[in-house]
Short mmCIF file of C-alpha atoms and ligand atoms in Angstrom, two decimals:
data_model
loop_
_atom_site.label_atom_id
_atom_site.label_comp_id
_atom_site.label_asym_id
_atom_site.label_seq_id
_atom_site.Cartn_x
_atom_site.Cartn_y
_atom_site.Cartn_z
CA UNK D 1 -30.49 -0.25 -13.01
CA UNK D 2 -26.80 0.66 -12.41
CA UNK D 3 -24.67 -1.80 -10.62
CA UNK D 4 -22.56 0.17 -8.12
CA UNK D 5 -19.64 -1.70 -6.63
CA UNK D 6 -17.56 -0.14 -3.89
CA UNK D 7 -14.36 -2.16 -3.60
CA UNK D 8 -14.20 -3.28 0.02
CA UNK D 9 -10.64 -4.44 0.53
CA UNK D 10 -8.13 -3.68 3.30
CA UNK D 11 -5.50 -2.57 0.76
CA UNK D 12 -8.00 -0.15 -0.80
CA UNK D 13 -8.88 1.33 2.58
CA UNK D 14 -5.22 1.67 3.57
CA UNK D 15 -4.25 3.36 0.30
CA UNK D 16 -7.23 5.71 0.56
CA UNK D 17 -6.06 6.76 4.03
CA UNK D 18 -2.80 7.91 2.41
CA UNK D 19 -4.45 9.50 -0.61
CA UNK D 20 -6.89 11.58 1.45
CA UNK D 21 -4.17 12.97 3.71
CA UNK D 22 -3.48 16.62 2.89
CA UNK D 23 0.22 16.05 3.73
CA UNK D 24 0.71 13.41 1.01
CA UNK D 25 3.12 14.82 -1.59
CA UNK D 26 2.09 14.74 -5.24
CA UNK D 27 4.62 12.07 -6.23
CA UNK D 28 3.17 9.72 -3.62
CA UNK D 29 -0.37 10.82 -4.55
CA UNK D 30 0.22 9.79 -8.19
CA UNK D 31 1.66 6.41 -7.21
CA UNK D 32 -1.22 5.65 -4.83
CA UNK D 33 -3.77 6.62 -7.52
CA UNK D 34 -2.12 4.08 -9.82
CA UNK D 35 -2.12 1.38 -7.14
CA UNK D 36 -5.78 1.97 -6.29
CA UNK D 37 -6.68 1.90 -9.98
CA UNK D 38 -5.14 -1.56 -10.36
CA UNK D 39 -7.34 -2.84 -7.53
CA UNK D 40 -10.47 -1.24 -9.03
CA UNK D 41 -9.65 -2.56 -12.52
CA UNK D 42 -9.20 -6.06 -11.12
CA UNK D 43 -12.83 -6.01 -9.91
CA UNK D 44 -14.18 -4.25 -12.98
CA UNK D 45 -12.74 -6.85 -15.35
CA UNK D 46 -14.03 -10.05 -13.70
CA UNK D 47 -16.63 -10.63 -16.43
CA UNK D 48 -14.62 -9.62 -19.51
CA UNK D 49 -15.47 -11.92 -22.42
CA UNK D 50 -12.88 -14.56 -23.33
CA UNK D 51 -12.23 -16.57 -26.48
CA UNK D 52 -10.94 -20.13 -26.50
CA UNK D 53 -7.92 -20.65 -28.73
CA UNK D 54 -5.47 -23.48 -29.36
CA UNK D 55 -1.75 -22.87 -28.83
CA UNK D 56 1.40 -24.93 -28.45
CA UNK D 57 3.27 -24.87 -25.17
CA UNK D 58 6.87 -26.17 -25.23
CA UNK D 59 5.31 -29.52 -24.23
CA UNK D 60 2.09 -30.00 -26.16
CA UNK D 61 -0.88 -28.45 -27.90
CA UNK D 62 -3.57 -27.14 -25.55
CA UNK D 63 -6.58 -24.84 -25.44
CA UNK D 64 -6.32 -21.57 -23.51
CA UNK D 65 -8.55 -18.55 -22.94
CA UNK D 66 -7.55 -15.09 -24.09
CA UNK D 67 -9.36 -11.76 -24.05
CA UNK D 68 -11.96 -11.39 -26.77
CA UNK D 69 -10.80 -9.14 -29.66
CA UNK D 70 -10.86 -6.30 -30.38
CA UNK D 71 -9.24 -5.61 -27.03
CA UNK D 72 -10.90 -3.32 -24.47
CA UNK D 73 -10.66 0.43 -24.75
CA UNK D 74 -9.61 2.63 -21.83
CA UNK D 75 -10.88 6.20 -22.06
CA UNK D 76 -9.45 8.85 -19.73
CA UNK D 77 -11.30 12.01 -18.78
CA UNK D 78 -8.51 14.62 -18.83
CA UNK D 79 -6.62 15.53 -16.88
CA UNK D 80 -6.94 13.45 -13.77
CA UNK D 81 -8.10 10.31 -15.61
CA UNK D 82 -4.67 10.06 -17.30
CA UNK D 83 -3.10 8.49 -14.24
CA UNK D 84 -5.86 5.86 -14.06
CA UNK D 85 -5.49 5.10 -17.79
CA UNK D 86 -1.75 4.55 -17.30
CA UNK D 87 -2.41 2.06 -14.51
CA UNK D 88 -5.15 0.29 -16.50
CA UNK D 89 -2.90 -0.30 -19.50
CA UNK D 90 -0.28 -1.83 -17.23
CA UNK D 91 -2.84 -4.61 -16.68
CA UNK D 92 -4.27 -4.62 -20.23
CA UNK D 93 -1.26 -3.64 -22.35
CA UNK D 94 -3.02 -4.10 -25.70
CA UNK D 95 -5.97 -1.93 -24.76
CA UNK D 96 -6.79 0.91 -27.12
CA UNK D 97 -6.67 4.29 -25.38
CA UNK D 98 -8.99 7.26 -25.83
CA UNK D 99 -9.04 10.73 -24.30
CA UNK D 100 -11.92 13.06 -23.56
CA UNK D 101 -10.88 16.55 -22.48
CA UNK D 102 -13.15 18.53 -20.18
CA UNK D 103 -12.92 20.68 -17.08
CA UNK D 104 -15.49 21.92 -14.60
CA UNK D 105 -16.30 25.58 -15.06
CA UNK D 106 -15.28 27.20 -11.74
CA UNK D 107 -18.52 29.24 -11.56
CA UNK D 108 -21.21 26.88 -12.84
CA UNK D 109 -19.42 23.58 -11.99
CA UNK D 110 -20.66 22.32 -15.37
CA UNK D 111 -18.27 20.35 -17.62
CA UNK D 112 -16.70 22.23 -20.53
CA UNK D 113 -15.49 20.02 -23.43
CA UNK D 114 -12.21 20.79 -25.15
CA UNK D 115 -11.02 17.53 -26.76
CA UNK D 116 -12.05 14.02 -27.81
CA UNK D 117 -10.03 11.34 -29.57
CA UNK D 118 -11.46 7.84 -29.36
CA UNK D 119 -10.43 4.38 -30.62
CA UNK D 120 -12.23 2.78 -33.57
CA UNK D 121 -14.78 -0.07 -33.25
CA UNK D 122 -15.97 1.16 -29.85
CA UNK D 123 -19.18 -0.85 -30.28
CA UNK D 124 -17.16 -4.09 -30.40
CA UNK D 125 -15.03 -3.33 -27.34
CA UNK D 126 -15.50 -3.35 -23.60
CA UNK D 127 -14.91 0.32 -22.71
CA UNK D 128 -13.49 1.49 -19.37
CA UNK D 129 -14.11 5.17 -18.69
CA UNK D 130 -11.71 6.34 -15.97
CA UNK D 131 -11.72 9.46 -13.78
CA UNK D 132 -10.66 9.57 -10.11
CA UNK D 133 -13.54 11.82 -8.98
CA UNK D 134 -17.30 11.41 -9.39
CA UNK D 135 -18.65 14.60 -7.78
CA UNK D 136 -21.80 16.11 -9.34
CA UNK D 137 -21.48 13.48 -12.06
CA UNK D 138 -21.65 16.15 -14.77
CA UNK D 139 -18.27 15.22 -16.28
CA UNK D 140 -18.98 11.48 -16.25
CA UNK D 141 -22.45 11.90 -17.79
CA UNK D 142 -21.03 14.16 -20.50
CA UNK D 143 -18.22 11.68 -21.28
CA UNK D 144 -20.70 8.77 -21.35
CA UNK D 145 -22.85 10.75 -23.83
CA UNK D 146 -19.75 11.17 -26.03
CA UNK D 147 -18.87 7.46 -25.83
CA UNK D 148 -22.39 6.37 -26.74
CA UNK D 149 -22.56 8.85 -29.64
CA UNK D 150 -19.33 7.18 -30.87
CA UNK D 151 -21.01 3.75 -30.74
CA UNK D 152 -19.93 2.31 -27.38
CA UNK D 153 -22.46 -0.04 -25.78
CA UNK D 154 -20.52 -1.97 -23.12
CA UNK D 155 -19.15 0.78 -20.85
CA UNK D 156 -17.94 0.61 -17.26
CA UNK D 157 -17.17 3.73 -15.22
CA UNK D 158 -14.20 3.43 -12.86
CA UNK D 159 -13.53 6.10 -10.23
CA UNK D 160 -11.56 6.32 -7.02
CA UNK D 161 -13.90 8.51 -4.93
CA UNK D 162 -17.60 8.96 -5.62
CA UNK D 163 -20.59 10.29 -3.70
CA UNK D 164 -24.36 9.71 -3.80
CA UNK D 165 -25.02 12.85 -5.92
CA UNK D 166 -22.66 11.67 -8.68
CA UNK D 167 -23.94 8.12 -8.61
CA UNK D 168 -27.55 9.38 -8.90
CA UNK D 169 -26.66 11.61 -11.87
CA UNK D 170 -25.02 8.72 -13.74
CA UNK D 171 -27.87 6.45 -12.77
CA UNK D 172 -30.48 8.89 -14.14
CA UNK D 173 -28.70 9.51 -17.45
CA UNK D 174 -27.02 6.15 -18.08
CA UNK D 175 -28.73 3.40 -16.08
CA UNK D 176 -26.97 0.69 -18.11
CA UNK D 177 -23.44 1.69 -17.03
CA UNK D 178 -21.94 -0.22 -14.07
CA UNK D 179 -19.88 1.85 -11.65
CA UNK D 180 -16.80 0.75 -9.72
CA UNK D 181 -15.53 2.93 -6.87
CA UNK D 182 -12.78 2.63 -4.28
CA UNK D 183 -14.87 4.77 -1.90
CA UNK D 184 -18.36 6.22 -1.63
CA UNK D 185 -18.10 9.47 0.34
CA UNK D 186 -20.72 11.45 2.25
CA UNK D 187 -21.58 14.09 -0.35
CA UNK D 188 -20.66 17.48 -1.79
CA UNK D 189 -19.80 20.80 -0.15
CA UNK D 190 -21.14 24.20 -1.31
CA UNK D 191 -18.45 24.30 -4.05
CA UNK D 192 -19.41 20.81 -5.28
CA UNK D 193 -16.23 19.24 -3.91
CA UNK D 194 -16.52 15.77 -2.44
CA UNK D 195 -16.35 15.55 1.38
CA UNK D 196 -14.36 14.17 3.05
CA UNK D 197 -12.84 13.57 -0.40
CA UNK D 198 -9.25 14.29 -1.24
CA UNK D 199 -9.38 17.79 -2.73
CA UNK D 200 -8.73 18.57 -6.39
CA UNK D 201 -7.49 15.31 -7.90
CA UNK D 202 -5.97 16.88 -11.04
CA UNK D 203 -4.02 19.47 -9.06
CA UNK D 204 -2.76 16.90 -6.56
CA UNK D 205 -1.75 14.43 -9.30
CA UNK D 206 0.10 17.00 -11.38
CA UNK D 207 1.38 19.27 -8.60
CA UNK D 208 -0.45 22.33 -9.90
CA UNK D 209 -1.89 23.45 -6.54
C1 PRP E 301 -12.37 16.84 -11.85
C2 PRP E 301 -12.41 15.34 -11.91
C3 PRP E 301 -13.62 15.07 -12.76
C4 PRP E 301 -14.55 16.19 -12.36
C5 PRP E 301 -15.57 15.65 -11.40
O1 PRP E 301 -11.83 17.38 -12.99
O2 PRP E 301 -11.23 14.77 -12.41
O3 PRP E 301 -13.36 15.10 -14.16
O4 PRP E 301 -13.75 17.18 -11.71
O5 PRP E 301 -16.52 16.60 -11.10
P1 PRP E 301 -18.06 16.46 -11.52
O6 PRP E 301 -18.45 15.05 -11.20
O7 PRP E 301 -18.74 17.48 -10.67
O8 PRP E 301 -18.17 16.76 -12.98
P2 PRP E 301 -11.48 18.94 -13.13
O9 PRP E 301 -12.64 19.69 -13.67
O10 PRP E 301 -10.92 19.43 -11.83
O11 PRP E 301 -10.40 18.96 -14.28
P3 PRP E 301 -8.87 18.51 -14.27
O12 PRP E 301 -8.85 16.99 -14.20
O13 PRP E 301 -8.39 19.01 -15.59
O14 PRP E 301 -8.18 19.13 -13.10
N1 URA E 302 -13.10 17.39 -8.73
C1 URA E 302 -12.11 17.03 -7.89
O1 URA E 302 -10.96 16.88 -8.30
N2 URA E 302 -12.42 16.85 -6.59
C2 URA E 302 -13.66 16.98 -6.11
O2 URA E 302 -13.87 16.79 -4.90
C3 URA E 302 -14.68 17.36 -7.02
C4 URA E 302 -14.38 17.55 -8.32
#
């Protein structure tokens, strides 16, 4: 059964109010995506495994906890996931980074693959799959298939805006994958865009409207 966590936090709600606004310029849109990602990653990493090690401080020897190795992997669904991957590696600088390229066919709304480059030892890492939008869920399900085929077992899906249709699709295909969202919206329109949503995330991030 998927765990679905919608991050309920005043800062998340405030930043979403800016992100959704059609008048927000793409430079601000990019920055707010990064800021929201940091807040989502904070919640999605609360149970990351740690290893106890002994180190010397300037004062004495002591035991401390550090992230289990190999370090987590962050995998971006291109294009829009790039901005979330950037923000995630600000918090986890030694994370390995992977990319899965796909776009939604404008007619069928089905994902079309064009690229995949993934870190090694995926089965030994916590894997964070990042994409701002979970609409029909087709792209996320396809990327999760790719990650599992490459050996990943501990995968978390991090998005900014999701909707019940996308959550159900991920749930049906990958019930073991926990989902972390900044917002759960009402649903999809006739073009499979999220409403109220924020429009086309990739175009707004990269200024390609
Ligand atoms: C967007 C978004 C997701 C996908 C979500 O990408 O970033 O990858 O759509 O839709 P789905 O849940 O219905 O699959 P898009 O196809 O616009 O590509 P882009 O990031 O290259 O602009
Ligand atoms: N992709 C987007 O960027 N936005 C949506 O609302 C749906 C798919």
